[in-house]
Amino acid sequence: MYLCVTVNDEVIRVFNDMKVRKSSSQDEVKKRKKAVLFCLSEDKKKIIVEEGKQILVGDIGETVEDPYACFVKLLPPNDCRYGLYDATYETKESKKEDLVFIFWAPENAPLKSKMIYASSKDAIKKKFTGIKHEWQVNGLDDIQDRAALAEKLGGNVVVSLEGKPL
C-alpha cells in the first residue's frame, strides 16, 4: 500500500555535517546545526529537511538560551517528525557529544501519519550510519524533562546536559 519513501540528499548532507566534528573555524562552527527536524514531503514520497525547524550552534547564547527546551518547542503537537539532536553532556569522567535520532510520534497525530512515519523510519535510519542513540517519543511528557534525554545517553552516569546540571 505504501510506496517506498526516499530520503532527500539534503537530509543526508545535514546528517553528515552534524556527524563530522572536524576542527572548523569559529564561523563554521556557528553555522553547524545543533538540532534539526525532518518531515515527509507533501506527496509523502520523500523525507526532507523541514524548513525553518533548526537550531544552529551560533544561536546558542544569542537567540537561544536553552537549546534543549528550544528543540522541544520545535516539535509539532499534532504530527510526527524525525529529528537529530546533537547532545553535549558530561559524565563523571568526561565531556561528550552524541547525536540522538528522535522519532516523534505524539498521541494526537493522525493515525495515517503515524503509520507512514513508522514505516519510513528505517529508510532514514539506514542513511544515518553510526548513530548510537535512537529515541521514540510519544508526547511532551516523555521529552520535556532533560533528564529523559540524559537517561537515553547513559542513564545515571550523566551529570549535566547542555551545561546544566541534572
PDB file of C-alpha atoms in Angstrom:
ATOM      1  CA  MET A   1       0.000   0.000   0.000  1.00  0.00           C
ATOM      2  CA  TYR A   2       2.771   2.460   0.903  1.00  0.00           C
ATOM      3  CA  LEU A   3       5.303   3.377  -1.710  1.00  0.00           C
ATOM      4  CA  CYS A   4       8.898   3.231  -0.744  1.00  0.00           C
ATOM      5  CA  VAL A   5       9.868   6.556   0.773  1.00  0.00           C
ATOM      6  CA  THR A   6      13.180   8.022  -0.340  1.00  0.00           C
ATOM      7  CA  VAL A   7      15.484  10.231   1.668  1.00  0.00           C
ATOM      8  CA  ASN A   8      16.334  13.586   0.093  1.00  0.00           C
ATOM      9  CA  ASP A   9      20.086  14.215  -0.414  1.00  0.00           C
ATOM     10  CA  GLU A  10      19.860  17.375   1.687  1.00  0.00           C
ATOM     11  CA  VAL A  11      18.868  15.222   4.700  1.00  0.00           C
ATOM     12  CA  ILE A  12      21.995  13.099   4.270  1.00  0.00           C
ATOM     13  CA  ARG A  13      24.144  16.203   3.841  1.00  0.00           C
ATOM     14  CA  VAL A  14      22.764  17.705   7.065  1.00  0.00           C
ATOM     15  CA  PHE A  15      23.413  14.443   8.908  1.00  0.00           C
ATOM     16  CA  ASN A  16      26.992  14.213   7.644  1.00  0.00           C
ATOM     17  CA  ASP A  17      27.657  17.828   8.592  1.00  0.00           C
ATOM     18  CA  MET A  18      26.381  17.178  12.103  1.00  0.00           C
ATOM     19  CA  LYS A  19      28.229  13.885  12.455  1.00  0.00           C
ATOM     20  CA  VAL A  20      31.655  15.018  11.348  1.00  0.00           C
ATOM     21  CA  ARG A  21      33.240  17.078  14.083  1.00  0.00           C
ATOM     22  CA  LYS A  22      36.224  18.297  12.153  1.00  0.00           C
ATOM     23  CA  SER A  23      38.186  21.193  13.511  1.00  0.00           C
ATOM     24  CA  SER A  24      36.394  24.112  11.938  1.00  0.00           C
ATOM     25  CA  SER A  25      36.784  27.854  12.109  1.00  0.00           C
ATOM     26  CA  GLN A  26      34.586  29.720  14.613  1.00  0.00           C
ATOM     27  CA  ASP A  27      32.319  30.828  11.774  1.00  0.00           C
ATOM     28  CA  GLU A  28      31.869  27.291  10.508  1.00  0.00           C
ATOM     29  CA  VAL A  29      31.115  26.057  13.998  1.00  0.00           C
ATOM     30  CA  LYS A  30      28.422  28.729  14.412  1.00  0.00           C
ATOM     31  CA  LYS A  31      26.719  27.528  11.223  1.00  0.00           C
ATOM     32  CA  ARG A  32      26.643  23.941  12.408  1.00  0.00           C
ATOM     33  CA  LYS A  33      23.253  22.574  13.262  1.00  0.00           C
ATOM     34  CA  LYS A  34      22.670  21.774  16.895  1.00  0.00           C
ATOM     35  CA  ALA A  35      19.252  20.301  16.132  1.00  0.00           C
ATOM     36  CA  VAL A  36      17.085  19.822  13.075  1.00  0.00           C
ATOM     37  CA  LEU A  37      13.714  18.328  12.151  1.00  0.00           C
ATOM     38  CA  PHE A  38      12.867  16.237   9.113  1.00  0.00           C
ATOM     39  CA  CYS A  39       9.387  15.693   7.723  1.00  0.00           C
ATOM     40  CA  LEU A  40       7.685  13.940   4.857  1.00  0.00           C
ATOM     41  CA  SER A  41       7.182  15.934   1.664  1.00  0.00           C
ATOM     42  CA  GLU A  42       3.628  16.924   0.702  1.00  0.00           C
ATOM     43  CA  ASP A  43       3.280  13.892  -1.568  1.00  0.00           C
ATOM     44  CA  LYS A  44       4.591  11.657   1.263  1.00  0.00           C
ATOM     45  CA  LYS A  45       7.254  10.198  -1.025  1.00  0.00           C
ATOM     46  CA  LYS A  46      10.369  11.839   0.354  1.00  0.00           C
ATOM     47  CA  ILE A  47      11.872  12.642   3.719  1.00  0.00           C
ATOM     48  CA  ILE A  48      13.075  16.234   3.610  1.00  0.00           C
ATOM     49  CA  VAL A  49      14.666  18.816   5.897  1.00  0.00           C
ATOM     50  CA  GLU A  50      11.833  20.806   7.453  1.00  0.00           C
ATOM     51  CA  GLU A  51      12.110  24.461   6.526  1.00  0.00           C
ATOM     52  CA  GLY A  52      12.984  26.736   9.441  1.00  0.00           C
ATOM     53  CA  LYS A  53      12.995  23.990  12.063  1.00  0.00           C
ATOM     54  CA  GLN A  54      16.562  24.032  13.231  1.00  0.00           C
ATOM     55  CA  ILE A  55      18.869  25.420  15.867  1.00  0.00           C
ATOM     56  CA  LEU A  56      22.364  26.490  14.886  1.00  0.00           C
ATOM     57  CA  VAL A  57      25.305  26.295  17.270  1.00  0.00           C
ATOM     58  CA  GLY A  58      25.746  30.050  16.741  1.00  0.00           C
ATOM     59  CA  ASP A  59      22.207  30.716  18.015  1.00  0.00           C
ATOM     60  CA  ILE A  60      23.047  29.386  21.473  1.00  0.00           C
ATOM     61  CA  GLY A  61      23.609  32.265  23.856  1.00  0.00           C
ATOM     62  CA  GLU A  62      22.322  34.670  21.187  1.00  0.00           C
ATOM     63  CA  THR A  63      18.675  33.928  20.358  1.00  0.00           C
ATOM     64  CA  VAL A  64      18.588  30.549  22.089  1.00  0.00           C
ATOM     65  CA  GLU A  65      19.130  30.320  25.821  1.00  0.00           C
ATOM     66  CA  ASP A  66      18.432  26.626  26.295  1.00  0.00           C
ATOM     67  CA  PRO A  67      18.898  24.544  23.127  1.00  0.00           C
ATOM     68  CA  TYR A  68      17.121  21.521  24.546  1.00  0.00           C
ATOM     69  CA  ALA A  69      13.971  23.405  25.565  1.00  0.00           C
ATOM     70  CA  CYS A  70      14.071  25.225  22.235  1.00  0.00           C
ATOM     71  CA  PHE A  71      14.265  21.915  20.355  1.00  0.00           C
ATOM     72  CA  VAL A  72      11.267  20.539  22.258  1.00  0.00           C
ATOM     73  CA  LYS A  73       9.297  23.640  21.219  1.00  0.00           C
ATOM     74  CA  LEU A  74      10.019  22.934  17.533  1.00  0.00           C
ATOM     75  CA  LEU A  75       8.103  19.643  17.705  1.00  0.00           C
ATOM     76  CA  PRO A  76       4.571  19.915  16.275  1.00  0.00           C
ATOM     77  CA  PRO A  77       1.904  18.924  18.843  1.00  0.00           C
ATOM     78  CA  ASN A  78      -0.257  17.035  16.346  1.00  0.00           C
ATOM     79  CA  ASP A  79       2.046  15.443  13.828  1.00  0.00           C
ATOM     80  CA  CYS A  80       5.048  13.149  13.580  1.00  0.00           C
ATOM     81  CA  ARG A  81       8.635  14.139  12.806  1.00  0.00           C
ATOM     82  CA  TYR A  82      12.153  12.775  12.758  1.00  0.00           C
ATOM     83  CA  GLY A  83      14.804  14.809  14.484  1.00  0.00           C
ATOM     84  CA  LEU A  84      18.527  14.922  15.074  1.00  0.00           C
ATOM     85  CA  TYR A  85      19.779  16.487  18.264  1.00  0.00           C
ATOM     86  CA  ASP A  86      23.471  16.982  18.961  1.00  0.00           C
ATOM     87  CA  ALA A  87      23.651  16.496  22.700  1.00  0.00           C
ATOM     88  CA  THR A  88      26.528  17.903  24.723  1.00  0.00           C
ATOM     89  CA  TYR A  89      26.766  16.281  28.103  1.00  0.00           C
ATOM     90  CA  GLU A  90      29.087  15.344  30.908  1.00  0.00           C
ATOM     91  CA  THR A  91      29.567  12.153  32.799  1.00  0.00           C
ATOM     92  CA  LYS A  92      31.640  11.941  35.963  1.00  0.00           C
ATOM     93  CA  GLU A  93      34.594  11.015  33.746  1.00  0.00           C
ATOM     94  CA  SER A  94      34.362  13.224  30.685  1.00  0.00           C
ATOM     95  CA  LYS A  95      32.599  15.661  28.375  1.00  0.00           C
ATOM     96  CA  LYS A  96      30.832  14.064  25.453  1.00  0.00           C
ATOM     97  CA  GLU A  97      28.874  14.890  22.336  1.00  0.00           C
ATOM     98  CA  ASP A  98      26.499  12.460  20.705  1.00  0.00           C
ATOM     99  CA  LEU A  99      23.898  12.637  18.002  1.00  0.00           C
ATOM    100  CA  VAL A 100      20.477  11.390  19.010  1.00  0.00           C
ATOM    101  CA  PHE A 101      17.958  10.298  16.380  1.00  0.00           C
ATOM    102  CA  ILE A 102      14.453  11.110  17.585  1.00  0.00           C
ATOM    103  CA  PHE A 103      11.246   9.686  16.207  1.00  0.00           C
ATOM    104  CA  TRP A 104       8.465  11.986  17.395  1.00  0.00           C
ATOM    105  CA  ALA A 105       5.028  10.366  17.221  1.00  0.00           C
ATOM    106  CA  PRO A 106       2.669  12.215  19.577  1.00  0.00           C
ATOM    107  CA  GLU A 107      -0.554  10.553  20.746  1.00  0.00           C
ATOM    108  CA  ASN A 108      -2.774  13.000  18.854  1.00  0.00           C
ATOM    109  CA  ALA A 109      -1.025  12.727  15.483  1.00  0.00           C
ATOM    110  CA  PRO A 110      -3.341  11.319  12.791  1.00  0.00           C
ATOM    111  CA  LEU A 111      -3.159   7.536  12.574  1.00  0.00           C
ATOM    112  CA  LYS A 112      -2.194   7.672   8.900  1.00  0.00           C
ATOM    113  CA  SER A 113       0.704   9.985   9.699  1.00  0.00           C
ATOM    114  CA  LYS A 114       1.918   7.676  12.479  1.00  0.00           C
ATOM    115  CA  MET A 115       1.780   4.721  10.120  1.00  0.00           C
ATOM    116  CA  ILE A 116       3.702   6.415   7.312  1.00  0.00           C
ATOM    117  CA  TYR A 117       6.365   7.814   9.647  1.00  0.00           C
ATOM    118  CA  ALA A 118       6.736   4.496  11.451  1.00  0.00           C
ATOM    119  CA  SER A 119       7.069   2.539   8.210  1.00  0.00           C
ATOM    120  CA  SER A 120       9.551   5.055   6.756  1.00  0.00           C
ATOM    121  CA  LYS A 121      11.757   5.264   9.828  1.00  0.00           C
ATOM    122  CA  ASP A 122      14.129   2.569   8.603  1.00  0.00           C
ATOM    123  CA  ALA A 123      14.693   4.443   5.346  1.00  0.00           C
ATOM    124  CA  ILE A 124      16.085   7.477   7.182  1.00  0.00           C
ATOM    125  CA  LYS A 125      17.860   5.433   9.861  1.00  0.00           C
ATOM    126  CA  LYS A 126      19.760   3.430   7.231  1.00  0.00           C
ATOM    127  CA  LYS A 127      21.231   6.691   5.942  1.00  0.00           C
ATOM    128  CA  PHE A 128      22.251   7.799   9.428  1.00  0.00           C
ATOM    129  CA  THR A 129      25.167   5.456   9.883  1.00  0.00           C
ATOM    130  CA  GLY A 130      26.829   5.256  13.249  1.00  0.00           C
ATOM    131  CA  ILE A 131      24.051   6.737  15.366  1.00  0.00           C
ATOM    132  CA  LYS A 132      24.252   5.245  18.832  1.00  0.00           C
ATOM    133  CA  HIS A 133      21.091   6.663  20.323  1.00  0.00           C
ATOM    134  CA  GLU A 134      17.586   6.310  18.991  1.00  0.00           C
ATOM    135  CA  TRP A 135      14.634   7.630  20.934  1.00  0.00           C
ATOM    136  CA  GLN A 136      10.973   7.196  20.129  1.00  0.00           C
ATOM    137  CA  VAL A 137       8.937   9.874  21.848  1.00  0.00           C
ATOM    138  CA  ASN A 138       5.142   9.744  22.105  1.00  0.00           C
ATOM    139  CA  GLY A 139       4.384  13.054  23.739  1.00  0.00           C
ATOM    140  CA  LEU A 140       5.753  16.085  25.541  1.00  0.00           C
ATOM    141  CA  ASP A 141       5.671  14.284  28.872  1.00  0.00           C
ATOM    142  CA  ASP A 142       8.356  11.927  27.565  1.00  0.00           C
ATOM    143  CA  ILE A 143      10.715  14.627  26.324  1.00  0.00           C
ATOM    144  CA  GLN A 144      10.127  17.865  28.245  1.00  0.00           C
ATOM    145  CA  ASP A 145      12.389  16.919  31.107  1.00  0.00           C
ATOM    146  CA  ARG A 146      16.032  16.900  30.054  1.00  0.00           C
ATOM    147  CA  ALA A 147      16.621  14.025  32.487  1.00  0.00           C
ATOM    148  CA  ALA A 148      14.784  11.801  29.988  1.00  0.00           C
ATOM    149  CA  LEU A 149      17.432  12.554  27.346  1.00  0.00           C
ATOM    150  CA  ALA A 150      20.214  12.071  29.885  1.00  0.00           C
ATOM    151  CA  GLU A 151      18.717   8.651  30.638  1.00  0.00           C
ATOM    152  CA  LYS A 152      18.967   7.777  26.915  1.00  0.00           C
ATOM    153  CA  LEU A 153      22.556   8.974  26.704  1.00  0.00           C
ATOM    154  CA  GLY A 154      23.893   6.978  29.590  1.00  0.00           C
ATOM    155  CA  GLY A 155      21.484   6.699  32.463  1.00  0.00           C
ATOM    156  CA  ASN A 156      22.636   7.824  35.872  1.00  0.00           C
ATOM    157  CA  VAL A 157      26.246   8.467  34.828  1.00  0.00           C
ATOM    158  CA  VAL A 158      25.232  11.708  33.103  1.00  0.00           C
ATOM    159  CA  VAL A 159      25.716  14.669  35.450  1.00  0.00           C
ATOM    160  CA  SER A 160      24.940  17.583  33.140  1.00  0.00           C
ATOM    161  CA  LEU A 161      23.285  18.255  29.798  1.00  0.00           C
ATOM    162  CA  GLU A 162      23.970  21.365  27.717  1.00  0.00           C
ATOM    163  CA  GLY A 163      25.964  22.747  30.634  1.00  0.00           C
ATOM    164  CA  LYS A 164      23.047  22.486  33.043  1.00  0.00           C
ATOM    165  CA  PRO A 165      23.360  20.118  35.995  1.00  0.00           C
ATOM    166  CA  LEU A 166      20.681  17.436  36.234  1.00  0.00           C
TER     167      LEU A 166
END
